[in-house]
XYZ file of C-alpha atoms in Angstrom:
226
model
C 13.020 -7.221 -99.912
C 15.213 -4.560 -101.539
C 18.108 -3.392 -99.377
C 16.878 0.221 -99.365
C 13.416 -0.888 -98.206
C 14.973 -3.184 -95.623
C 17.111 -0.311 -94.343
C 14.049 1.903 -93.919
C 12.146 -0.892 -92.160
C 14.965 -1.607 -89.707
C 15.379 2.114 -89.025
C 11.661 2.501 -88.288
C 11.656 -0.578 -86.034
C 14.650 0.760 -84.102
C 13.011 4.171 -83.655
C 9.757 2.507 -82.564
C 11.411 0.408 -79.853
C 13.484 3.381 -78.703
C 10.266 5.395 -78.402
C 8.526 2.635 -76.415
C 11.471 2.348 -74.010
C 11.532 6.132 -73.612
C 7.797 6.124 -72.883
C 8.327 3.534 -70.139
C 11.086 5.584 -68.509
C 8.735 8.606 -68.478
C 6.127 6.819 -66.357
C 5.720 8.558 -62.994
C 7.119 6.241 -60.290
C 5.221 8.088 -57.552
C 1.968 6.866 -59.138
C 2.974 3.223 -59.024
C 0.597 0.729 -57.354
C 1.574 -0.538 -53.907
C 2.408 -4.014 -55.265
C 5.069 -2.575 -57.581
C 8.341 -1.998 -55.701
C 11.207 0.264 -56.733
C 14.236 -2.017 -56.407
C 15.637 -2.845 -59.850
C 13.427 -0.245 -61.487
C 11.883 -1.219 -64.803
C 14.895 -3.419 -65.516
C 13.618 -6.283 -63.381
C 10.877 -7.100 -65.883
C 11.549 -9.447 -68.788
C 9.154 -7.381 -70.881
C 11.323 -4.264 -70.581
C 14.581 -6.170 -71.050
C 13.087 -7.652 -74.214
C 12.313 -4.166 -75.537
C 15.952 -3.182 -74.997
C 17.006 -6.395 -76.743
C 14.760 -5.607 -79.726
C 16.113 -2.046 -79.941
C 19.689 -3.361 -79.943
C 18.830 -5.960 -82.572
C 17.181 -3.475 -84.942
C 20.000 -1.001 -84.380
C 22.524 -3.666 -85.406
C 20.323 -4.632 -88.365
C 20.109 -1.002 -89.511
C 23.905 -0.661 -89.272
C 24.360 -3.820 -91.347
C 21.977 -2.483 -94.002
C 23.802 0.844 -94.182
C 27.142 -0.921 -94.607
C 25.667 -2.982 -97.432
C 24.311 0.155 -99.100
C 27.713 1.848 -99.073
C 29.425 -1.367 -100.247
C 31.436 -1.986 -97.056
C 30.845 -5.695 -97.463
C 33.681 -6.923 -95.244
C 32.398 -4.906 -92.281
C 28.816 -5.794 -93.159
C 29.598 -9.517 -93.011
C 30.787 -9.229 -89.404
C 27.793 -7.134 -88.341
C 25.363 -9.486 -90.108
C 26.823 -12.424 -88.173
C 26.115 -10.558 -84.917
C 22.639 -9.625 -86.172
C 21.771 -13.221 -86.977
C 23.049 -14.490 -83.637
C 20.977 -11.888 -81.785
C 17.836 -12.704 -83.734
C 18.063 -16.469 -83.669
C 19.150 -16.973 -80.053
C 17.391 -14.080 -78.290
C 15.250 -11.607 -80.253
C 12.809 -14.084 -81.807
C 12.394 -16.668 -79.006
C 12.252 -14.075 -76.201
C 9.715 -11.809 -77.933
C 7.559 -14.844 -78.773
C 7.793 -16.114 -75.203
C 6.983 -12.721 -73.657
C 3.928 -12.165 -75.848
C 2.413 -15.644 -75.602
C 3.150 -16.236 -71.905
C 1.899 -12.779 -70.904
C -1.442 -13.026 -72.671
C -1.941 -16.626 -71.567
C -1.487 -15.690 -67.903
C -3.388 -12.419 -68.360
C -6.379 -14.330 -69.708
C -6.214 -16.860 -66.870
C -5.718 -14.343 -64.033
C -4.256 -10.945 -64.859
C -3.386 -10.262 -61.199
C -0.603 -12.836 -61.485
C 1.359 -10.789 -64.031
C -0.301 -7.416 -64.620
C -2.494 -6.197 -61.751
C -5.530 -4.127 -62.693
C -4.061 -1.213 -60.716
C -1.454 -0.818 -63.476
C -4.174 0.323 -65.890
C -4.091 3.726 -64.250
C -0.332 4.038 -64.736
C 0.434 2.330 -68.051
C -1.653 3.458 -71.078
C -3.419 0.732 -73.051
C -1.362 1.465 -76.184
C 1.872 1.014 -74.222
C 0.701 -2.307 -72.809
C 0.037 -3.566 -76.342
C 3.345 -2.131 -77.579
C 5.165 -4.100 -74.881
C 3.222 -7.357 -75.046
C 1.317 -7.614 -78.342
C 3.152 -5.819 -81.163
C 6.459 -7.541 -80.389
C 5.263 -10.845 -81.875
C 4.041 -9.653 -85.314
C 7.139 -7.454 -85.623
C 9.347 -10.499 -84.960
C 7.411 -12.520 -87.533
C 7.718 -9.683 -90.051
C 11.482 -9.701 -89.524
C 11.478 -13.438 -90.208
C 9.706 -12.779 -93.514
C 11.794 -9.740 -94.446
C 15.267 -11.265 -94.470
C 16.997 -14.642 -93.997
C 18.980 -15.298 -90.830
C 21.768 -17.799 -90.399
C 21.247 -19.892 -87.270
C 24.240 -21.115 -85.238
C 24.931 -24.779 -84.552
C 22.111 -26.107 -82.354
C 24.373 -26.819 -79.375
C 25.884 -23.330 -79.455
C 22.500 -21.670 -79.830
C 20.948 -23.547 -76.914
C 23.961 -22.909 -74.672
C 23.751 -19.172 -75.335
C 19.992 -19.200 -74.761
C 20.501 -21.149 -71.535
C 23.100 -18.644 -70.327
C 20.686 -15.760 -70.960
C 17.901 -17.579 -69.094
C 20.241 -18.344 -66.179
C 21.280 -14.690 -65.902
C 17.674 -13.471 -65.796
C 16.597 -16.093 -63.255
C 19.615 -15.175 -61.113
C 18.562 -11.512 -61.306
C 15.001 -12.396 -60.224
C 16.263 -14.503 -57.308
C 18.684 -11.775 -56.240
C 15.874 -9.230 -56.152
C 13.816 -11.590 -53.989
C 16.803 -12.150 -51.679
C 17.329 -8.405 -51.213
C 13.706 -7.225 -50.995
C 11.696 -10.291 -50.010
C 9.422 -9.495 -52.979
C 8.897 -11.375 -56.213
C 9.155 -9.565 -59.531
C 5.919 -11.250 -60.602
C 3.161 -12.038 -58.043
C 2.771 -15.442 -59.694
C 6.059 -16.668 -58.177
C 4.762 -16.291 -54.616
C 2.280 -19.114 -55.177
C 5.037 -21.715 -55.703
C 7.083 -23.729 -53.236
C 10.868 -23.662 -53.845
C 10.657 -26.991 -55.688
C 7.628 -25.835 -57.629
C 9.358 -22.616 -58.603
C 12.360 -24.578 -59.855
C 10.070 -26.779 -61.927
C 8.299 -23.660 -63.226
C 11.585 -22.122 -64.375
C 12.662 -25.367 -66.047
C 9.282 -25.691 -67.769
C 9.446 -22.138 -69.077
C 12.972 -22.695 -70.367
C 11.692 -25.772 -72.225
C 8.978 -23.579 -73.772
C 11.449 -20.935 -74.909
C 13.628 -23.684 -76.414
C 10.551 -24.744 -78.408
C 10.210 -21.167 -79.658
C 13.895 -21.194 -80.632
C 13.368 -24.394 -82.627
C 10.178 -22.976 -84.142
C 12.075 -19.889 -85.316
C 14.753 -22.054 -86.885
C 12.063 -24.131 -88.596
C 10.288 -21.048 -89.947
C 13.527 -19.562 -91.233
C 14.350 -22.814 -93.030
C 10.850 -23.152 -94.497
C 10.801 -19.557 -95.769
C 14.392 -19.186 -96.942
C 15.773 -22.701 -97.311
C 19.149 -23.843 -96.049
C 21.449 -21.816 -98.269
C 19.880 -18.429 -99.059
C 22.132 -15.842 -97.477
C 23.421 -12.775 -99.253
C 25.366 -9.572 -98.630
């Protein structure tokens, strides 16, 4: 993809995610269903945190493209390294995990992750923007430009740290409020919940490896340009 086209694409993706996040913040909290509690606001949900992550990633990508356009290659190289780390370790595996896990659980029993009462608060288009569109956009990014993956050990350590921070946040919210961020968690014993978290981390590691595989299949080992 030409750099000018890539710049326009990354700009549009950044604006899109910014708009989706803004739309979420404009939802009227007084209309929330009784099962949705206020502590932590929207920032307790992995879905919303992923949207912020995607906005940051596409903002960094847009900056890298602009620097390449104006021939600031030394600065661009540093920004591209940050872009690739964000995409490989977080943006691709997290967006894939959010989309697939949400719709899997939604199909099985939507009340576990997205109670029907939310339909009156969150528009259908916003639900699909948060949980459906994120996956094809991530795949389009994979096709649009090559990304350099870090050493496997480094990548998995960073991914593990991110997972640990989110799980700690979820457990802290439960400690303070006595409520679970997702109703699904209430159905587990402590040991079962631990196994559930470990199993989901194993799944997201698979998505990380899948992203690395796709990147290698599409772009090969050495294609990387400024």
